[in-house]
């Protein structure tokens, strides 16, 4: 798991420190100069945003935190920068107290620091690899064209009634032959498919390939406005199907899915690289994963090869209403539970 360089917000300590500041400030002589706030607009020393008992907080650290917050959607404002510096000063203050007690040398802390360093280094390598192996617009367009070709076909809008027995299905067909408009009412009354019966058997638009084979084949043979005069048997029972409309499957516009395809290709390329890296490595698991390793009892296992950190997955694009996590596909079929 990637451990981001996020400021640790020490709520209780912060509250106590802030509460302690009040009385001290109040006891200062009226003529005493006020302490300069950490986020003061006065120009700080070059490269230093603040100091805590002599320990510097670099402007580079502040900028890194600002960049992280703005990447999450927060605006870069003086208030944000002041809050970041305030949090960093409190974190530094408390950390220094821990250092005085030698806690930075404890086994738990040193192990965690090593994991953080390893994770951050692995993440930096992933980002460097992605920059060195870019996915070009030409590659994205070629992938899009393949998807458009493979997605070709017809999608259908239909209703169905699902019953357990063939005799029941034939009785429904007989009623529809007298009055086809009764389909929706019969679906609400007779159908076993809870997903569609409440809507009069309406399945919405779907690709026949998304249905069980018998159902998809029967729909493809129907004419608009007609229903299956012979019940269609599937693993779920017997279906009576009415076709309401059909249309060519229209792929989404290229610009709408361009970033989505690019990210998918980046993830695929990265996975292939990491799979090869792992296959070529000599990895020896020396500890039984099912048995806890007690400190001082069992030898420490050799550091495992780092798993692909979370950042190996290309960051999702801004939410524009489209799913950027998968390749574009034909519109989702409103498939009933009984015919999936």
Short mmCIF file of C-alpha atoms in Angstrom, two decimals:
data_model
loop_
_atom_site.label_atom_id
_atom_site.label_comp_id
_atom_site.label_asym_id
_atom_site.label_seq_id
_atom_site.Cartn_x
_atom_site.Cartn_y
_atom_site.Cartn_z
CA UNK A 1 0.00 0.00 0.00
CA UNK A 2 1.39 3.34 -0.97
CA UNK A 3 1.91 5.57 2.07
CA UNK A 4 1.51 9.13 0.87
CA UNK A 5 3.50 12.01 2.32
CA UNK A 6 0.44 13.17 4.15
CA UNK A 7 0.64 15.33 7.27
CA UNK A 8 -0.39 13.41 10.38
CA UNK A 9 -3.09 15.42 12.06
CA UNK A 10 -2.58 15.07 15.79
CA UNK A 11 -5.96 16.23 16.99
CA UNK A 12 -5.60 16.04 20.75
CA UNK A 13 -2.05 17.38 20.79
CA UNK A 14 -3.02 20.22 18.47
CA UNK A 15 -5.94 21.20 20.66
CA UNK A 16 -3.81 21.22 23.79
CA UNK A 17 -1.05 23.23 22.12
CA UNK A 18 -3.48 25.79 20.76
CA UNK A 19 -5.21 26.10 24.12
CA UNK A 20 -1.86 26.67 25.81
CA UNK A 21 -1.02 29.49 23.43
CA UNK A 22 -3.93 31.65 24.57
CA UNK A 23 -2.82 32.45 28.14
CA UNK A 24 0.79 33.00 27.12
CA UNK A 25 -0.17 35.55 24.51
CA UNK A 26 -2.55 37.25 26.92
CA UNK A 27 0.18 37.81 29.52
CA UNK A 28 2.53 39.65 27.13
CA UNK A 29 3.05 43.36 27.76
CA UNK A 30 1.02 45.58 25.50
CA UNK A 31 4.14 46.80 23.77
CA UNK A 32 5.59 43.38 23.14
CA UNK A 33 5.75 42.49 19.44
CA UNK A 34 3.39 39.72 18.36
CA UNK A 35 4.90 36.46 17.17
CA UNK A 36 4.98 36.17 13.41
CA UNK A 37 2.42 33.58 12.24
CA UNK A 38 3.85 30.52 10.45
CA UNK A 39 1.96 31.48 7.32
CA UNK A 40 2.98 35.12 7.43
CA UNK A 41 3.25 36.90 4.12
CA UNK A 42 6.68 38.18 5.19
CA UNK A 43 9.40 36.60 3.06
CA UNK A 44 10.87 33.62 4.94
CA UNK A 45 14.48 32.51 4.75
CA UNK A 46 15.28 30.95 1.40
CA UNK A 47 14.01 27.39 1.36
CA UNK A 48 12.55 27.54 4.87
CA UNK A 49 8.83 28.03 5.54
CA UNK A 50 9.06 27.85 9.33
CA UNK A 51 11.23 26.58 12.18
CA UNK A 52 10.23 24.69 15.31
CA UNK A 53 12.74 25.10 18.13
CA UNK A 54 15.38 25.50 15.43
CA UNK A 55 14.19 22.58 13.29
CA UNK A 56 13.45 23.90 9.78
CA UNK A 57 10.38 23.08 7.71
CA UNK A 58 11.35 23.48 4.09
CA UNK A 59 9.29 25.33 1.52
CA UNK A 60 9.78 22.28 -0.71
CA UNK A 61 7.86 20.17 1.83
CA UNK A 62 5.08 22.74 1.96
CA UNK A 63 4.89 22.84 -1.84
CA UNK A 64 4.74 19.06 -1.96
CA UNK A 65 1.80 19.08 0.43
CA UNK A 66 0.07 21.86 -1.52
CA UNK A 67 0.49 19.86 -4.72
CA UNK A 68 -1.03 16.80 -3.10
CA UNK A 69 -4.02 18.72 -1.76
CA UNK A 70 -4.70 20.54 -5.03
CA UNK A 71 -4.51 17.19 -6.86
CA UNK A 72 -7.41 16.14 -4.62
CA UNK A 73 -9.41 19.15 -5.77
CA UNK A 74 -8.66 21.71 -3.06
CA UNK A 75 -7.86 25.22 -4.31
CA UNK A 76 -4.43 26.67 -3.61
CA UNK A 77 -5.28 29.45 -1.18
CA UNK A 78 -3.42 31.30 1.61
CA UNK A 79 -5.73 29.54 4.08
CA UNK A 80 -4.72 26.12 2.74
CA UNK A 81 -1.02 26.98 2.94
CA UNK A 82 -1.38 28.31 6.48
CA UNK A 83 -3.21 25.13 7.54
CA UNK A 84 -0.47 22.97 5.99
CA UNK A 85 2.30 24.91 7.74
CA UNK A 86 0.40 24.81 11.03
CA UNK A 87 0.00 21.04 10.73
CA UNK A 88 3.65 20.57 9.77
CA UNK A 89 4.83 22.65 12.72
CA UNK A 90 2.70 20.64 15.14
CA UNK A 91 3.88 17.38 13.59
CA UNK A 92 7.51 18.52 13.84
CA UNK A 93 7.04 19.62 17.44
CA UNK A 94 5.55 16.30 18.53
CA UNK A 95 8.04 14.28 16.46
CA UNK A 96 10.94 16.09 18.11
CA UNK A 97 9.55 15.11 21.50
CA UNK A 98 9.53 11.50 20.30
CA UNK A 99 13.13 11.85 19.10
CA UNK A 100 14.16 13.11 22.55
CA UNK A 101 12.84 9.86 23.98
CA UNK A 102 14.64 7.83 21.33
CA UNK A 103 11.41 6.56 19.80
CA UNK A 104 12.74 7.18 16.29
CA UNK A 105 15.23 4.37 16.96
CA UNK A 106 12.60 1.86 18.10
CA UNK A 107 12.11 -1.30 16.07
CA UNK A 108 8.53 -0.44 15.09
CA UNK A 109 9.38 3.05 13.87
CA UNK A 110 12.48 1.98 11.93
CA UNK A 111 10.54 -0.81 10.25
CA UNK A 112 7.75 1.56 9.28
CA UNK A 113 10.23 4.13 8.00
CA UNK A 114 11.87 1.47 5.85
CA UNK A 115 8.47 0.44 4.44
CA UNK A 116 7.61 4.07 3.71
CA UNK A 117 10.94 4.60 1.95
CA UNK A 118 10.50 1.40 -0.04
CA UNK A 119 6.94 2.27 -1.03
CA UNK A 120 7.81 5.83 -2.05
CA UNK A 121 10.81 4.60 -4.07
CA UNK A 122 8.68 1.98 -5.82
CA UNK A 123 6.07 4.61 -6.58
CA UNK A 124 8.70 6.97 -7.99
CA UNK A 125 9.94 4.18 -10.23
CA UNK A 126 6.41 3.45 -11.47
CA UNK A 127 5.85 7.09 -12.37
CA UNK A 128 9.25 7.24 -14.08
CA UNK A 129 8.46 4.08 -16.07
CA UNK A 130 5.12 5.47 -17.22
CA UNK A 131 6.81 8.65 -18.45
CA UNK A 132 9.44 6.64 -20.30
CA UNK A 133 6.82 4.36 -21.88
CA UNK A 134 3.99 6.67 -22.93
CA UNK A 135 0.80 5.58 -24.64
CA UNK A 136 0.49 7.67 -27.79
CA UNK A 137 -2.69 9.03 -29.37
CA UNK A 138 -2.10 6.72 -32.33
CA UNK A 139 -2.05 3.70 -30.01
CA UNK A 140 -5.26 4.83 -28.34
CA UNK A 141 -7.02 5.40 -31.68
CA UNK A 142 -5.96 1.97 -32.95
CA UNK A 143 -7.39 0.35 -29.83
CA UNK A 144 -10.61 2.35 -30.20
CA UNK A 145 -11.03 1.26 -33.82
CA UNK A 146 -10.65 -2.39 -32.81
CA UNK A 147 -13.29 -1.96 -30.12
CA UNK A 148 -15.69 -0.31 -32.53
CA UNK A 149 -15.27 -3.18 -34.98
CA UNK A 150 -15.78 -5.86 -32.33
CA UNK A 151 -18.80 -4.06 -30.86
CA UNK A 152 -20.66 -4.02 -34.18
CA UNK A 153 -24.13 -5.55 -34.30
CA UNK A 154 -27.70 -4.93 -33.27
CA UNK A 155 -29.18 -4.27 -29.88
CA UNK A 156 -32.79 -4.91 -28.98
CA UNK A 157 -35.54 -3.54 -26.77
CA UNK A 158 -37.85 -6.27 -25.59
CA UNK A 159 -40.15 -7.57 -22.87
CA UNK A 160 -40.43 -11.07 -21.52
CA UNK A 161 -42.52 -13.21 -19.23
CA UNK A 162 -40.75 -16.04 -17.42
CA UNK A 163 -42.69 -19.00 -16.02
CA UNK A 164 -41.68 -22.38 -14.66
CA UNK A 165 -43.88 -24.70 -16.71
CA UNK A 166 -44.23 -24.91 -20.50
CA UNK A 167 -48.00 -25.29 -20.17
CA UNK A 168 -48.17 -21.93 -18.36
CA UNK A 169 -46.12 -20.29 -21.11
CA UNK A 170 -48.40 -21.72 -23.81
CA UNK A 171 -51.46 -20.44 -21.95
CA UNK A 172 -49.89 -16.95 -21.93
CA UNK A 173 -49.18 -17.19 -25.67
CA UNK A 174 -52.81 -18.11 -26.26
CA UNK A 175 -53.98 -15.00 -24.39
CA UNK A 176 -51.51 -12.79 -26.31
CA UNK A 177 -52.82 -14.08 -29.63
CA UNK A 178 -56.19 -12.65 -28.63
CA UNK A 179 -54.76 -9.40 -27.22
CA UNK A 180 -51.05 -8.61 -27.61
CA UNK A 181 -51.53 -5.40 -25.62
CA UNK A 182 -52.09 -7.53 -22.52
CA UNK A 183 -48.37 -8.40 -22.42
CA UNK A 184 -47.36 -5.91 -19.71
CA UNK A 185 -50.25 -6.88 -17.46
CA UNK A 186 -49.54 -10.58 -17.86
CA UNK A 187 -45.87 -9.99 -17.07
CA UNK A 188 -46.73 -8.22 -13.83
CA UNK A 189 -49.13 -11.01 -12.90
CA UNK A 190 -47.30 -14.14 -14.08
CA UNK A 191 -43.56 -13.53 -14.54
CA UNK A 192 -41.02 -15.06 -12.13
CA UNK A 193 -38.37 -12.48 -13.05
CA UNK A 194 -38.43 -9.91 -10.20
CA UNK A 195 -36.13 -7.56 -12.09
CA UNK A 196 -38.53 -6.94 -14.96
CA UNK A 197 -42.02 -8.01 -13.88
CA UNK A 198 -42.67 -4.75 -12.01
CA UNK A 199 -42.04 -2.95 -15.31
CA UNK A 200 -44.35 -5.18 -17.30
CA UNK A 201 -41.48 -7.43 -18.39
CA UNK A 202 -39.48 -4.53 -19.87
CA UNK A 203 -35.79 -5.39 -20.31
CA UNK A 204 -34.72 -2.08 -21.86
CA UNK A 205 -32.00 -2.09 -24.52
CA UNK A 206 -29.57 -5.02 -24.54
CA UNK A 207 -27.08 -6.87 -26.68
CA UNK A 208 -28.38 -10.41 -27.33
CA UNK A 209 -24.89 -11.72 -26.55
CA UNK A 210 -25.45 -10.66 -22.95
CA UNK A 211 -28.41 -13.04 -22.62
CA UNK A 212 -28.45 -16.81 -22.34
CA UNK A 213 -28.01 -18.25 -25.88
CA UNK A 214 -31.60 -19.48 -26.31
CA UNK A 215 -33.00 -16.10 -25.32
CA UNK A 216 -30.60 -14.09 -27.52
CA UNK A 217 -31.24 -16.29 -30.56
CA UNK A 218 -35.02 -16.03 -30.18
CA UNK A 219 -34.95 -12.23 -29.90
CA UNK A 220 -32.77 -11.89 -33.00
CA UNK A 221 -35.35 -13.80 -35.06
CA UNK A 222 -38.37 -11.75 -33.99
CA UNK A 223 -39.96 -8.96 -36.01
CA UNK A 224 -40.74 -5.65 -34.38
CA UNK A 225 -44.04 -5.84 -32.49
CA UNK A 226 -44.15 -9.66 -32.60
CA UNK A 227 -43.84 -12.17 -29.78
CA UNK A 228 -42.58 -15.75 -29.59
CA UNK A 229 -45.52 -18.02 -30.36
CA UNK A 230 -43.53 -20.98 -29.09
CA UNK A 231 -42.17 -20.65 -25.54
CA UNK A 232 -38.38 -20.30 -25.38
CA UNK A 233 -36.83 -22.80 -22.96
CA UNK A 234 -33.70 -21.84 -21.00
CA UNK A 235 -32.06 -22.98 -17.79
CA UNK A 236 -34.37 -20.61 -15.90
CA UNK A 237 -37.69 -21.81 -17.27
CA UNK A 238 -39.88 -20.83 -20.22
CA UNK A 239 -39.86 -17.34 -21.73
CA UNK A 240 -42.45 -15.55 -23.79
CA UNK A 241 -40.67 -12.66 -25.51
CA UNK A 242 -41.98 -9.58 -27.33
CA UNK A 243 -39.67 -7.43 -29.47
CA UNK A 244 -40.42 -3.71 -29.28
CA UNK A 245 -37.54 -2.25 -31.28
CA UNK A 246 -33.99 -2.76 -32.56
CA UNK A 247 -31.11 -0.52 -33.64
CA UNK A 248 -27.44 -0.70 -34.61
CA UNK A 249 -25.09 -0.59 -31.64
CA UNK A 250 -23.57 2.90 -31.62
CA UNK A 251 -20.08 3.16 -30.09
CA UNK A 252 -19.34 6.15 -27.86
CA UNK A 253 -17.49 9.05 -29.56
CA UNK A 254 -13.70 8.73 -29.54
CA UNK A 255 -13.11 11.93 -27.57
CA UNK A 256 -15.52 10.72 -24.90
CA UNK A 257 -13.54 7.53 -24.19
CA UNK A 258 -10.05 8.54 -25.29
CA UNK A 259 -8.68 9.09 -21.78
CA UNK A 260 -10.38 5.96 -20.53
CA UNK A 261 -8.72 3.80 -23.19
CA UNK A 262 -5.37 5.46 -22.57
CA UNK A 263 -5.51 4.69 -18.86
CA UNK A 264 -6.51 1.12 -19.56
CA UNK A 265 -3.55 0.68 -21.89
CA UNK A 266 -1.19 2.22 -19.32
CA UNK A 267 -2.47 -0.17 -16.65
CA UNK A 268 -2.12 -3.12 -19.00
CA UNK A 269 1.42 -2.15 -20.04
CA UNK A 270 2.43 -1.57 -16.43
CA UNK A 271 0.99 -4.93 -15.34
CA UNK A 272 2.83 -6.75 -18.12
CA UNK A 273 6.10 -5.12 -17.09
CA UNK A 274 5.60 -5.91 -13.40
CA UNK A 275 4.61 -9.50 -14.19
CA UNK A 276 7.85 -9.94 -16.16
CA UNK A 277 9.87 -8.23 -13.42
CA UNK A 278 8.46 -10.67 -10.88
CA UNK A 279 8.94 -13.69 -13.17
CA UNK A 280 12.62 -12.82 -13.67
CA UNK A 281 13.26 -12.23 -9.96
CA UNK A 282 14.49 -14.81 -7.48
CA UNK A 283 11.92 -14.63 -4.68
CA UNK A 284 12.20 -16.91 -1.65
CA UNK A 285 9.41 -16.91 0.93
CA UNK A 286 11.09 -17.96 4.18
CA UNK A 287 8.26 -17.41 6.62
CA UNK A 288 5.04 -19.40 6.76
CA UNK A 289 2.32 -16.82 6.03
CA UNK A 290 -0.07 -18.76 8.25
CA UNK A 291 2.27 -18.64 11.26
CA UNK A 292 2.99 -15.36 13.11
CA UNK A 293 6.70 -14.57 13.26
CA UNK A 294 7.56 -13.57 16.82
CA UNK A 295 10.33 -11.06 17.36
CA UNK A 296 13.43 -12.78 18.68
CA UNK A 297 12.03 -16.29 18.01
CA UNK A 298 12.02 -16.79 14.28
CA UNK A 299 14.49 -15.25 11.83
CA UNK A 300 13.23 -12.27 9.92
CA UNK A 301 12.03 -13.05 6.46
CA UNK A 302 13.94 -11.53 3.59
CA UNK A 303 12.21 -8.40 2.33
CA UNK A 304 9.56 -9.45 -0.17
CA UNK A 305 9.63 -7.99 -3.64
CA UNK A 306 7.48 -4.88 -3.47
CA UNK A 307 4.01 -5.37 -4.83
CA UNK A 308 2.84 -2.88 -7.38
CA UNK A 309 1.90 0.15 -5.26
CA UNK A 310 -1.47 1.78 -5.58
CA UNK A 311 0.08 4.48 -7.73
CA UNK A 312 0.96 1.85 -10.31
CA UNK A 313 -2.60 2.19 -11.34
CA UNK A 314 -2.84 5.24 -13.49
CA UNK A 315 -4.74 7.95 -11.61
CA UNK A 316 -8.36 8.13 -12.71
CA UNK A 317 -9.33 11.04 -14.88
CA UNK A 318 -11.54 13.77 -13.54
CA UNK A 319 -15.08 12.65 -12.99
CA UNK A 320 -16.88 13.66 -16.14
CA UNK A 321 -19.74 11.25 -15.83
CA UNK A 322 -18.01 8.37 -17.60
CA UNK A 323 -16.47 5.24 -16.21
CA UNK A 324 -12.74 5.59 -16.82
CA UNK A 325 -11.86 2.26 -15.33
CA UNK A 326 -12.79 -0.03 -18.24
CA UNK A 327 -12.79 -0.12 -21.98
CA UNK A 328 -15.79 1.35 -23.78
CA UNK A 329 -18.48 -1.13 -24.57
CA UNK A 330 -21.92 -1.29 -26.00
CA UNK A 331 -24.60 0.29 -23.79
CA UNK A 332 -25.22 -1.86 -20.76
CA UNK A 333 -27.99 -4.36 -21.18
CA UNK A 334 -30.86 -4.21 -18.76
CA UNK A 335 -30.61 -7.95 -18.34
CA UNK A 336 -33.14 -9.66 -16.08
CA UNK A 337 -31.84 -11.80 -13.31
CA UNK A 338 -33.49 -14.78 -14.88
CA UNK A 339 -31.81 -14.41 -18.21
CA UNK A 340 -28.30 -13.41 -17.33
#
